[in-house]
Amino acid sequence: MTTWTSNSILATYGALAFGLLVLIGRTWVRPQRVPPGIQWAGKRPNEFLAEVRACLREYTTGITTMMSAYKKFNVAGIPFLLPTTGFEPQVMLPQEWIKWVVDQPEDILSSRQVQGERLGLNYILPALDITSDFAIIEAIRIHLTRNVGKVQADLVDELRQSVDKVFGMNTEEWSEVNVHSAMKELTFKSTGRVLFGHSLSHNEKFMHGLSGFSTWFGIGIILVGQLIPWQFRRFVGSLCPLPMAYYRAICTRHVGPVFSERFENMQRKIHDPIFDYSPPEDLITWVCRAAFNMKDQTITNGKSLASRFILLMSGALSSSVAITTHALVDLLGSDPQHNYVQLLREESESTLLTEDDWNRSTSLLKLHRLDSVFRESLRRNPPTLRGLSRQVMPKEGVILPNGQKLPQGAWIGVPVLAIQADERFYDQPDIFSPLRFVPTEVAKRTLMVTTSDTFLPFGHARGSCPGRWFASHFMKLLFAYIMINYELEPLEGGRPLNKVVGDHLIPPIQVSIRVRRRALSTESKSASLQTASNREPYR
Ligand code: HEM
């Protein structure tokens, strides 16, 4: 009797647990993101809780699900549902539909809605005020791009000092430099002068706050928005702000008063033209100007601009750090026989002969090889694996170009990495070919900043990166300076692999390279080129 009772209790608990598991399984993968009629990638037929397990496998499969499903479905013109680590699958559309995606307005396909969840912004920064976005984006897209020539001398001055400090001045001894840390310091320091002005970029406390904030912001985005299941976002998101708030407070303490003072004085000058005030020409001034030029005049003080500015800039700087790290590791990890560093050095030396050349923006248009290196590196290492992410907004859903319907709340996007590795668009796509985009007699020039439906690391059309012209400018100056002034040893064992974390390709941040300052005269250099290990360095 007792055995019978305990068996039935066990059976009841078992059935309850099973029921609960099925119930959880049904809702664990966010139901809004699972449109009917779209085929899953990576889902095994007849597997118990197949959709949950397909998402779980994404923690370890890296890019394989996306790459193989792209070939199976997208190349045949069929959309597929990509499982994700956040348990929010996303419909990947075929490349031919990109024009349709970018033509849809924000109230039909919204990028902001996806950002709020996928970057975890709704949870790590719940009080985020995006009224300033338009002014900041306009200032970057129009003023910074147009005035990049005017600020080039400052940029060059700053990057010379930073590279000399980080890579050293010793022409005899080789030193070991961690690529990622070096690129972080060089990027923050050099671009900081233009983005925040001379005084802030030389303020150690501010720069320390900015660096800490960008690290924690990056961790928060990936952890809350992508790695943990969507149900836990609110809870984990409420913990992340602690270190972020600390560093953000440091930044705000320094940048807030600068914005407030600039905003008030510029506003006063508008109403009182004889007021004696002329602001420095930097991004902070251009952001305030763009805010005054907005039709609806929703921005009434500099404080709100400052707070959003820090956020956008820290994201922008982190992207630039990742891309310069990828590019340097790509170059030094390539077959030393090609001696790409020497080819880049020759181009830089013949282009940047005088101080005027360094300070003139048109000089950089002649750096075809360097431009091509960055475009090729971005092709192989886009900052996000998926791009053009949008959420379906209308209650009645949207109809895809093939007539299929997607309900409200579904997420769409395109597999950027797979498109950029498609042999229909790129010859031998698996090979790092840094001179691929150098113009020839038959191939016309494609700049690294030119987006298209087969080149998407900066997005494409509406919402694409407004800072890419500035980023390209900075990255070319930085690499030209390094190539001209330093010898760089090739990486032993080739190009170390990236890590896939959430939607990001993280460069190998542990990699160090060996560098040595070049001696002034070419003749005197050649005698000292053999390394201790007797390997032939790039020269
Ligand atoms: C190589 C470095 C960079 C890469 C790869 C990059 C890439 C991107 C990407 C993929 C987006 C999102 C596009 C989309 O949603 O479709 C973006 C947005 C943005 N980028 Fe960049 N970026 C870089 C550097 C910069 C720099 C240096 C700045 C500023 C000076 C900047 C400012 C911005 C801003 C403000 C946005 C938001 C645009 C919006 O929401 O409409 N970026 N960037």
Coordinates of C-alpha atoms and ligand atoms in Angstrom, one line a residue:
M1 CA 0.0 0.0 0.0
T2 CA 2.8 2.4 1.0
T3 CA 4.8 1.5 -2.1
W4 CA 1.7 2.1 -4.2
T5 CA 1.1 5.6 -2.6
S6 CA 4.7 6.7 -3.0
N7 CA 4.7 5.5 -6.7
S8 CA 1.6 7.5 -7.5
I9 CA 3.1 10.5 -5.8
L10 CA 6.2 10.1 -7.8
A11 CA 4.2 9.7 -11.0
T12 CA 2.1 12.8 -10.2
Y13 CA 5.3 14.9 -9.6
G14 CA 6.9 13.4 -12.8
A15 CA 3.8 14.4 -14.9
L16 CA 3.7 17.8 -13.3
A17 CA 7.4 18.4 -14.0
F18 CA 7.0 17.1 -17.6
G19 CA 4.0 19.4 -18.1
L20 CA 5.9 22.4 -16.6
L21 CA 8.9 21.6 -18.8
V22 CA 6.7 21.5 -22.0
L23 CA 5.0 24.7 -20.9
I24 CA 8.4 26.4 -20.3
G25 CA 9.7 25.0 -23.5
R26 CA 6.9 26.5 -25.5
T27 CA 7.5 30.0 -24.1
W28 CA 11.2 29.9 -23.5
V29 CA 11.9 30.8 -27.1
R30 CA 10.2 34.2 -27.3
P31 CA 6.9 33.3 -29.1
Q32 CA 6.7 36.8 -30.8
R33 CA 9.9 36.0 -32.6
V34 CA 8.8 32.7 -34.1
P35 CA 6.7 33.5 -37.2
P36 CA 4.8 30.5 -38.6
G37 CA 5.8 29.1 -41.9
I38 CA 9.5 30.1 -41.8
Q39 CA 11.9 27.1 -41.7
W40 CA 14.3 26.9 -38.7
A41 CA 18.0 26.5 -39.1
G42 CA 19.8 24.2 -36.7
K43 CA 16.6 22.6 -35.4
R44 CA 16.7 18.8 -35.3
P45 CA 13.5 17.0 -36.3
N46 CA 11.8 14.9 -33.6
E47 CA 14.0 16.2 -30.9
F48 CA 12.3 16.9 -27.5
L49 CA 12.1 20.7 -26.9
A50 CA 13.8 21.1 -30.3
E51 CA 13.6 24.9 -30.6
V52 CA 15.0 25.5 -27.1
R53 CA 17.8 23.1 -27.8
A54 CA 18.5 24.7 -31.2
C55 CA 19.0 28.0 -29.4
L56 CA 21.1 26.4 -26.6
R57 CA 23.5 25.0 -29.2
E58 CA 24.2 28.5 -30.4
Y59 CA 26.3 29.0 -27.3
T60 CA 28.9 26.6 -28.8
T61 CA 28.3 26.4 -32.6
G62 CA 29.8 29.8 -33.4
I63 CA 29.0 30.8 -36.9
T64 CA 28.3 27.4 -38.4
T65 CA 24.5 27.4 -38.2
M66 CA 24.3 30.8 -40.0
M67 CA 26.8 29.9 -42.6
S68 CA 25.3 26.5 -43.6
A69 CA 21.7 27.8 -43.5
Y70 CA 22.7 30.7 -45.7
K71 CA 23.9 28.3 -48.4
K72 CA 20.9 26.0 -47.9
F73 CA 18.1 28.6 -47.8
N74 CA 19.2 32.2 -48.6
V75 CA 21.2 31.3 -51.7
A76 CA 18.0 29.6 -53.0
G77 CA 16.0 32.8 -52.2
I78 CA 14.3 31.4 -49.1
P79 CA 14.3 33.1 -45.6
F80 CA 15.2 31.0 -42.6
L81 CA 14.8 31.4 -38.8
L82 CA 18.2 31.6 -37.0
P83 CA 18.2 30.4 -33.4
T84 CA 20.1 32.8 -31.0
T85 CA 21.6 32.6 -27.6
G86 CA 19.1 35.1 -26.2
F87 CA 16.3 32.7 -27.2
E88 CA 15.0 35.3 -29.7
P89 CA 15.3 33.8 -33.2
Q90 CA 15.6 36.1 -36.1
V91 CA 14.4 35.7 -39.7
M92 CA 17.4 35.9 -42.0
L93 CA 16.3 37.3 -45.4
P94 CA 18.0 36.5 -48.7
Q95 CA 20.5 39.1 -49.9
E96 CA 18.3 40.1 -52.9
W97 CA 15.7 41.5 -50.5
I98 CA 18.1 44.1 -48.9
K99 CA 16.7 46.9 -51.1
W100 CA 13.2 46.0 -49.9
V101 CA 14.4 46.1 -46.2
V102 CA 16.1 49.5 -46.4
D103 CA 13.2 51.0 -48.3
Q104 CA 10.8 50.3 -45.4
P105 CA 10.2 53.3 -43.0
E106 CA 10.8 53.0 -39.2
D107 CA 7.1 52.6 -38.5
I108 CA 7.0 49.4 -40.6
L109 CA 10.4 47.9 -39.8
S110 CA 12.0 49.4 -36.7
S111 CA 15.7 49.2 -36.0
R112 CA 15.3 51.1 -32.7
Q113 CA 13.0 48.4 -31.3
V114 CA 15.6 45.7 -32.0
Q115 CA 18.4 47.8 -30.5
G116 CA 16.5 48.3 -27.3
E117 CA 16.4 44.5 -26.8
R118 CA 19.4 43.2 -28.6
L119 CA 21.7 45.8 -27.1
G120 CA 19.9 45.4 -23.8
L121 CA 19.4 49.2 -23.7
N122 CA 15.8 48.9 -22.4
Y123 CA 17.3 47.2 -19.3
I124 CA 20.8 48.5 -18.7
L125 CA 19.7 52.1 -19.4
P126 CA 16.0 52.2 -18.8
A127 CA 15.8 56.0 -18.6
L128 CA 17.7 56.5 -21.8
D129 CA 16.6 59.7 -23.5
I130 CA 17.1 59.5 -27.3
T131 CA 15.9 63.0 -28.1
S132 CA 19.5 64.1 -28.7
D133 CA 20.3 61.3 -31.2
F134 CA 19.3 63.3 -34.2
A135 CA 21.5 66.3 -33.4
I136 CA 24.5 64.1 -32.5
I137 CA 24.1 61.9 -35.7
E138 CA 23.7 65.0 -37.9
A139 CA 26.8 66.6 -36.3
I140 CA 28.9 63.5 -37.0
R141 CA 27.5 62.8 -40.5
I142 CA 27.6 66.4 -41.8
H143 CA 29.9 68.6 -39.7
L144 CA 32.6 66.1 -38.6
T145 CA 32.8 64.6 -42.1
R146 CA 33.0 68.0 -43.8
N147 CA 35.5 69.4 -41.3
V148 CA 37.7 66.4 -41.1
G149 CA 40.4 68.2 -43.1
K150 CA 40.3 71.1 -40.6
V151 CA 40.9 68.8 -37.6
Q152 CA 43.4 66.6 -39.4
A153 CA 46.5 68.4 -38.1
D154 CA 45.2 67.9 -34.5
L155 CA 44.5 64.3 -35.2
V156 CA 48.0 63.7 -36.7
D157 CA 49.7 65.6 -33.8
E158 CA 47.9 63.5 -31.2
L159 CA 48.4 60.1 -32.9
R160 CA 52.1 60.8 -33.4
Q161 CA 52.6 61.4 -29.7
S162 CA 50.4 58.4 -28.7
V163 CA 52.1 55.9 -31.2
D164 CA 55.6 57.1 -30.1
K165 CA 54.6 56.5 -26.5
V166 CA 52.9 53.1 -27.0
F167 CA 55.2 51.5 -29.6
G168 CA 58.4 53.2 -28.2
M169 CA 61.3 55.1 -29.7
N170 CA 64.0 52.5 -29.4
T171 CA 65.6 51.7 -32.8
E172 CA 67.8 49.0 -31.4
E173 CA 65.6 46.7 -29.3
W174 CA 62.3 45.0 -30.2
S175 CA 59.4 45.5 -27.9
E176 CA 56.3 43.4 -27.4
V177 CA 53.0 45.2 -27.6
N178 CA 49.5 43.8 -27.0
V179 CA 47.6 44.7 -30.1
H180 CA 44.2 45.3 -28.6
S181 CA 45.4 47.4 -25.7
A182 CA 47.6 49.4 -28.0
M183 CA 44.8 50.0 -30.4
K184 CA 42.5 51.0 -27.5
E185 CA 45.0 53.5 -26.2
L186 CA 45.8 55.0 -29.6
T187 CA 42.2 55.2 -30.7
F188 CA 40.9 56.8 -27.5
K189 CA 43.7 59.2 -27.2
S190 CA 44.0 60.4 -30.8
T191 CA 40.3 60.6 -31.7
G192 CA 39.5 62.0 -28.3
R193 CA 41.2 65.3 -29.2
V194 CA 38.7 65.8 -32.1
L195 CA 35.6 64.2 -30.4
F196 CA 36.0 65.8 -27.0
G197 CA 38.5 68.7 -27.5
H198 CA 42.1 69.1 -26.3
S199 CA 41.4 69.7 -22.7
L200 CA 39.1 66.7 -22.0
S201 CA 41.3 64.3 -24.1
H202 CA 44.3 65.3 -21.9
N203 CA 42.3 64.9 -18.7
E204 CA 43.5 61.5 -17.3
K205 CA 40.4 61.1 -15.1
F206 CA 38.0 61.7 -17.9
M207 CA 39.8 59.3 -20.3
H208 CA 40.0 56.7 -17.6
G209 CA 36.2 57.0 -17.0
L210 CA 35.5 56.8 -20.8
S211 CA 37.7 53.7 -21.2
G212 CA 36.0 52.0 -18.2
F213 CA 32.6 52.9 -19.3
S214 CA 33.1 51.6 -22.8
T215 CA 34.4 48.3 -21.5
W216 CA 31.4 47.8 -19.1
F217 CA 29.0 49.1 -21.7
G218 CA 30.3 46.5 -24.2
I219 CA 30.1 43.7 -21.6
G220 CA 26.5 44.8 -20.6
I221 CA 25.3 44.9 -24.2
I222 CA 26.5 41.4 -25.0
L223 CA 25.6 39.9 -21.7
V224 CA 22.1 41.4 -21.2
G225 CA 21.1 41.8 -24.8
Q226 CA 22.5 38.6 -26.3
L227 CA 23.9 35.9 -24.0
I228 CA 21.2 35.5 -21.3
P229 CA 17.7 34.3 -22.1
W230 CA 15.4 37.2 -22.7
Q231 CA 13.3 36.4 -19.5
F232 CA 16.2 37.4 -17.3
R233 CA 17.1 40.6 -19.0
R234 CA 15.4 42.9 -16.6
F235 CA 17.0 41.3 -13.6
V236 CA 20.6 41.0 -14.9
G237 CA 20.2 44.4 -16.6
S238 CA 19.5 45.9 -13.2
L239 CA 22.8 44.7 -11.9
C240 CA 25.0 45.7 -14.8
P241 CA 24.5 49.5 -14.3
L242 CA 26.5 49.4 -11.1
P243 CA 30.0 49.5 -12.7
M244 CA 28.6 51.4 -15.7
A245 CA 27.1 54.0 -13.5
Y246 CA 30.4 54.5 -11.7
Y247 CA 32.4 55.2 -14.9
R248 CA 29.5 57.1 -16.5
A249 CA 29.4 59.4 -13.6
I250 CA 33.1 60.2 -14.0
C251 CA 32.6 61.0 -17.7
T252 CA 29.5 63.1 -17.0
R253 CA 31.2 65.0 -14.3
H254 CA 33.8 66.2 -16.8
V255 CA 31.9 66.4 -20.1
G256 CA 28.6 67.7 -18.7
P257 CA 29.9 71.2 -17.7
V258 CA 31.7 71.6 -21.1
F259 CA 28.4 70.9 -22.9
S260 CA 26.4 73.1 -20.6
E261 CA 28.8 76.0 -20.9
R262 CA 29.0 75.7 -24.7
F263 CA 25.3 75.3 -25.2
E264 CA 24.4 78.3 -23.0
N265 CA 27.0 80.6 -24.6
M266 CA 26.2 79.6 -28.2
Q267 CA 22.5 80.1 -27.4
R268 CA 23.2 83.5 -25.9
K269 CA 25.2 84.4 -29.0
I270 CA 22.2 83.5 -31.3
H271 CA 20.0 86.0 -29.4
D272 CA 22.7 88.6 -28.7
P273 CA 25.1 88.8 -31.7
I274 CA 27.3 91.3 -30.0
F275 CA 28.1 88.8 -27.2
D276 CA 31.8 88.2 -27.5
Y277 CA 32.0 84.4 -27.8
S278 CA 33.5 82.1 -30.4
P279 CA 33.5 78.4 -29.5
P280 CA 36.3 76.1 -30.6
E281 CA 35.6 74.1 -33.8
D282 CA 35.1 70.6 -32.4
L283 CA 32.4 68.0 -32.3
I284 CA 30.8 69.4 -29.1
T285 CA 30.3 72.7 -30.8
W286 CA 28.9 71.0 -33.9
V287 CA 26.5 68.9 -31.8
C288 CA 25.2 72.1 -30.1
R289 CA 24.8 73.8 -33.5
A290 CA 22.9 70.8 -34.9
A291 CA 20.6 70.9 -31.8
F292 CA 19.8 74.6 -32.5
N293 CA 19.1 73.9 -36.1
M294 CA 16.5 71.2 -35.3
K295 CA 13.0 72.3 -36.3
D296 CA 11.2 71.1 -33.2
Q297 CA 13.8 72.6 -30.7
T298 CA 13.3 69.7 -28.2
I299 CA 16.8 70.0 -26.7
T300 CA 16.8 72.8 -24.2
N301 CA 20.1 72.2 -22.4
G302 CA 23.6 70.8 -22.8
K303 CA 23.3 68.2 -20.1
S304 CA 21.0 65.8 -22.0
L305 CA 23.2 66.1 -25.0
A306 CA 26.3 65.2 -22.9
S307 CA 24.8 62.1 -21.5
R308 CA 23.7 60.6 -24.8
F309 CA 27.0 61.8 -26.4
I310 CA 29.1 59.7 -24.0
L311 CA 27.1 56.6 -24.9
L312 CA 27.3 57.0 -28.6
M313 CA 31.0 57.9 -28.6
S314 CA 31.9 55.0 -26.4
G315 CA 30.2 52.6 -28.9
A316 CA 31.9 54.4 -31.8
L317 CA 35.3 54.2 -30.2
S318 CA 34.9 50.5 -29.3
S319 CA 34.0 49.7 -32.9
S320 CA 37.1 51.5 -34.1
V321 CA 39.3 49.7 -31.6
A322 CA 38.0 46.3 -32.8
I323 CA 38.4 47.1 -36.5
T324 CA 42.0 48.4 -36.1
T325 CA 42.9 45.3 -34.0
H326 CA 41.4 43.0 -36.7
A327 CA 43.2 44.8 -39.5
L328 CA 46.6 44.7 -37.8
V329 CA 46.3 41.0 -36.9
D330 CA 45.0 40.2 -40.4
L331 CA 48.1 41.9 -41.9
L332 CA 50.7 40.4 -39.6
G333 CA 49.0 37.0 -39.6
S334 CA 49.1 36.8 -43.4
D335 CA 51.8 34.9 -45.3
P336 CA 55.0 36.9 -44.8
Q337 CA 56.0 36.1 -48.4
H338 CA 53.5 38.7 -49.6
N339 CA 55.2 41.4 -47.5
Y340 CA 52.1 43.5 -47.4
V341 CA 53.5 45.8 -44.7
Q342 CA 56.3 46.8 -47.1
L343 CA 53.7 47.5 -49.9
L344 CA 51.8 49.7 -47.5
R345 CA 54.9 51.4 -46.3
E346 CA 55.9 52.3 -49.9
E347 CA 52.5 53.7 -50.6
S348 CA 52.5 55.8 -47.4
E349 CA 56.0 57.1 -47.8
S350 CA 55.4 58.2 -51.4
T351 CA 52.1 59.9 -50.4
L352 CA 52.9 61.6 -47.1
L353 CA 56.2 63.3 -48.0
T354 CA 55.8 66.6 -46.3
E355 CA 54.0 68.0 -43.2
D356 CA 51.4 69.5 -45.6
D357 CA 50.7 66.1 -47.0
W358 CA 50.0 64.8 -43.5
N359 CA 47.7 67.6 -42.8
R360 CA 45.8 67.6 -46.1
S361 CA 42.7 65.4 -46.3
T362 CA 43.0 64.8 -50.0
S363 CA 46.4 63.0 -49.4
L364 CA 44.4 60.1 -47.9
L365 CA 42.5 59.6 -51.1
K366 CA 45.8 58.4 -52.6
L367 CA 46.2 55.6 -50.1
H368 CA 44.4 53.0 -52.2
R369 CA 46.2 50.0 -50.7
L370 CA 45.6 51.0 -47.1
D371 CA 41.9 51.7 -47.9
S372 CA 41.6 48.3 -49.5
V373 CA 43.2 46.6 -46.4
F374 CA 40.5 48.0 -44.1
R375 CA 37.7 47.2 -46.5
E376 CA 39.0 43.6 -46.8
S377 CA 39.4 43.3 -43.1
L378 CA 35.9 44.6 -42.5
R379 CA 34.6 42.2 -45.1
R380 CA 36.1 39.3 -43.2
N381 CA 35.4 40.7 -39.7
P382 CA 32.2 42.7 -39.7
P383 CA 31.5 44.1 -36.2
T384 CA 28.2 42.2 -36.0
L385 CA 27.4 38.8 -37.7
R386 CA 23.8 39.9 -38.5
G387 CA 22.9 43.3 -39.9
L388 CA 20.0 45.5 -40.9
S389 CA 18.0 44.1 -37.9
R390 CA 14.5 45.3 -37.8
Q391 CA 11.3 44.5 -35.9
V392 CA 7.9 44.2 -37.7
M393 CA 5.7 47.0 -36.4
P394 CA 2.2 47.0 -38.0
K395 CA -0.5 45.1 -36.1
E396 CA -1.4 43.3 -39.4
G397 CA 2.3 42.3 -39.9
V398 CA 4.2 42.7 -43.2
I399 CA 4.3 40.8 -46.4
L400 CA 7.7 39.7 -47.5
P401 CA 8.8 40.1 -51.2
N402 CA 7.9 36.4 -51.7
G403 CA 4.4 36.9 -50.4
Q404 CA 4.9 35.2 -47.0
K405 CA 3.5 37.1 -44.1
L406 CA 5.5 38.0 -40.9
P407 CA 3.4 38.9 -37.8
Q408 CA 4.0 42.0 -35.6
G409 CA 7.0 41.6 -33.3
A410 CA 9.0 39.3 -35.6
W411 CA 12.6 40.2 -36.1
I412 CA 14.3 40.2 -39.5
G413 CA 17.8 40.9 -40.6
V414 CA 20.5 39.6 -43.0
P415 CA 23.5 37.4 -42.3
V416 CA 26.3 39.9 -43.0
L417 CA 29.2 37.5 -42.5
A418 CA 27.7 34.9 -44.8
I419 CA 26.9 37.5 -47.6
Q420 CA 30.4 38.9 -47.4
A421 CA 31.8 35.3 -47.7
D422 CA 29.6 34.4 -50.7
E423 CA 31.6 33.5 -53.8
R424 CA 28.8 35.0 -56.0
F425 CA 30.0 38.4 -54.8
Y426 CA 33.7 37.9 -53.9
D427 CA 36.3 35.9 -55.7
Q428 CA 37.9 33.3 -53.4
P429 CA 36.1 34.8 -50.4
D430 CA 37.8 32.7 -47.8
I431 CA 41.2 34.2 -48.5
F432 CA 42.4 37.4 -46.9
S433 CA 43.4 39.4 -49.9
P434 CA 44.2 42.9 -48.7
L435 CA 44.7 44.4 -52.1
R436 CA 41.4 43.1 -53.4
F437 CA 39.8 46.5 -53.7
V438 CA 42.7 48.4 -55.1
P439 CA 41.5 50.0 -58.3
T440 CA 42.8 48.6 -61.5
E441 CA 42.4 49.4 -65.2
V442 CA 39.3 47.2 -65.2
A443 CA 38.0 47.6 -61.7
K444 CA 36.9 51.0 -60.6
R445 CA 37.5 52.3 -57.1
T446 CA 35.4 51.3 -54.1
L447 CA 36.2 53.1 -51.0
M448 CA 36.2 51.4 -47.6
V449 CA 33.3 53.6 -46.5
T450 CA 31.1 52.7 -49.5
T451 CA 28.2 50.5 -48.3
S452 CA 26.2 48.3 -50.7
D453 CA 24.0 45.2 -50.5
T454 CA 27.1 43.1 -50.5
F455 CA 29.2 45.2 -48.1
L456 CA 27.4 45.8 -44.9
P457 CA 29.9 46.3 -41.9
F458 CA 28.6 49.9 -41.5
G459 CA 25.0 49.0 -42.2
H460 CA 23.4 50.3 -45.4
A461 CA 21.2 53.2 -46.3
R462 CA 18.9 54.5 -43.5
G463 CA 20.7 54.2 -40.1
S464 CA 24.1 53.4 -41.5
C465 CA 27.1 54.5 -39.6
P466 CA 27.5 58.3 -39.8
G467 CA 31.0 58.2 -38.4
R468 CA 32.6 56.0 -41.0
W469 CA 34.3 58.8 -43.0
F470 CA 36.0 60.0 -39.8
A471 CA 36.8 56.4 -38.8
S472 CA 38.4 55.8 -42.2
H473 CA 40.4 59.0 -42.0
F474 CA 41.8 58.2 -38.5
M475 CA 42.5 54.5 -39.3
K476 CA 44.5 55.4 -42.5
L477 CA 46.5 58.1 -40.7
L478 CA 47.3 55.7 -37.9
F479 CA 48.4 52.8 -40.0
A480 CA 50.4 55.1 -42.4
Y481 CA 52.3 56.5 -39.4
I482 CA 52.9 53.0 -38.0
M483 CA 54.1 51.5 -41.3
I484 CA 56.5 54.4 -42.0
N485 CA 58.0 54.5 -38.5
Y486 CA 58.0 50.9 -37.3
E487 CA 59.2 47.5 -38.3
L488 CA 56.7 44.8 -37.4
E489 CA 57.4 41.1 -37.1
P490 CA 54.9 38.7 -38.7
L491 CA 52.8 36.7 -36.3
E492 CA 54.2 33.2 -35.8
G493 CA 51.6 30.6 -36.6
G494 CA 49.4 32.9 -38.8
R495 CA 46.3 34.8 -38.0
P496 CA 44.8 33.8 -34.6
L497 CA 41.1 33.1 -34.6
N498 CA 38.3 35.4 -33.6
K499 CA 35.8 34.5 -30.9
V500 CA 32.1 34.5 -31.6
V501 CA 30.3 35.9 -28.6
G502 CA 26.6 36.6 -29.1
D503 CA 26.3 38.5 -32.4
H504 CA 29.9 39.7 -32.3
L505 CA 33.2 38.6 -33.8
I506 CA 35.7 39.5 -31.0
P507 CA 39.3 40.0 -32.2
P508 CA 42.0 37.9 -30.5
I509 CA 42.6 40.3 -27.7
Q510 CA 45.5 38.4 -26.1
V511 CA 47.7 38.7 -29.2
S512 CA 51.0 40.6 -28.9
I513 CA 53.3 41.7 -31.7
R514 CA 56.9 42.7 -31.8
V515 CA 57.7 46.2 -33.0
R516 CA 60.8 48.3 -33.4
R517 CA 61.2 51.9 -34.3
R518 CA 62.8 52.3 -37.7
A519 CA 66.1 54.2 -37.8
L520 CA 66.0 57.4 -39.8
S521 CA 68.2 56.5 -42.7
T522 CA 67.1 53.6 -44.9
E523 CA 70.7 52.4 -45.4
S524 CA 71.5 52.2 -41.7
K525 CA 68.2 50.3 -41.1
S526 CA 68.9 47.4 -43.5
A527 CA 71.9 46.2 -41.5
S528 CA 69.8 45.6 -38.3
L529 CA 66.8 43.8 -39.8
Q530 CA 67.4 40.3 -38.7
T531 CA 65.5 39.4 -35.5
A532 CA 66.8 37.4 -32.6
S533 CA 64.8 34.4 -33.8
N534 CA 66.3 34.9 -37.2
R535 CA 62.9 35.3 -38.8
E536 CA 62.6 37.9 -41.6
P537 CA 60.5 40.7 -40.2
Y538 CA 58.3 42.9 -42.4
R539 CA 60.4 45.8 -43.4
Ligands
HEM1 C1 35.5 51.3 -38.1 C2 34.7 51.8 -37.1 C3 33.2 51.7 -37.1 C4 32.4 50.8 -37.5 C5 32.7 49.4 -38.0 C6 31.0 51.2 -37.2 C7 29.9 50.5 -37.5 C8 28.6 51.0 -37.2 C9 27.4 50.2 -37.4 C10 27.3 48.8 -38.0 C11 26.4 50.9 -37.0 C12 24.9 50.5 -37.0 C13 24.3 50.7 -38.4 C14 22.9 50.2 -38.5 O1 22.2 50.2 -37.5 O2 22.5 49.7 -39.6 C15 26.9 52.2 -36.6 C16 26.1 53.2 -36.1 C17 26.6 54.4 -35.6 N1 28.0 54.8 -35.7 FE1 29.5 53.7 -36.3 N2 31.1 52.5 -36.7 C18 32.4 52.9 -36.6 C19 33.0 54.0 -36.2 C20 32.2 55.1 -35.8 C21 32.7 56.4 -35.4 C22 34.2 56.8 -35.3 C23 31.7 57.2 -35.0 C24 31.6 58.6 -34.5 C25 32.5 59.5 -34.7 C26 30.5 56.4 -35.2 C27 29.2 56.8 -35.0 C28 28.0 56.0 -35.1 C29 26.7 56.5 -34.6 C30 26.4 57.8 -34.0 C31 25.8 55.4 -35.0 C32 24.3 55.4 -34.7 C33 23.6 55.8 -36.0 C34 22.1 55.7 -35.8 O3 21.6 55.2 -34.8 O4 21.4 56.1 -36.8 N3 30.8 55.2 -35.7 N4 28.2 52.2 -36.7

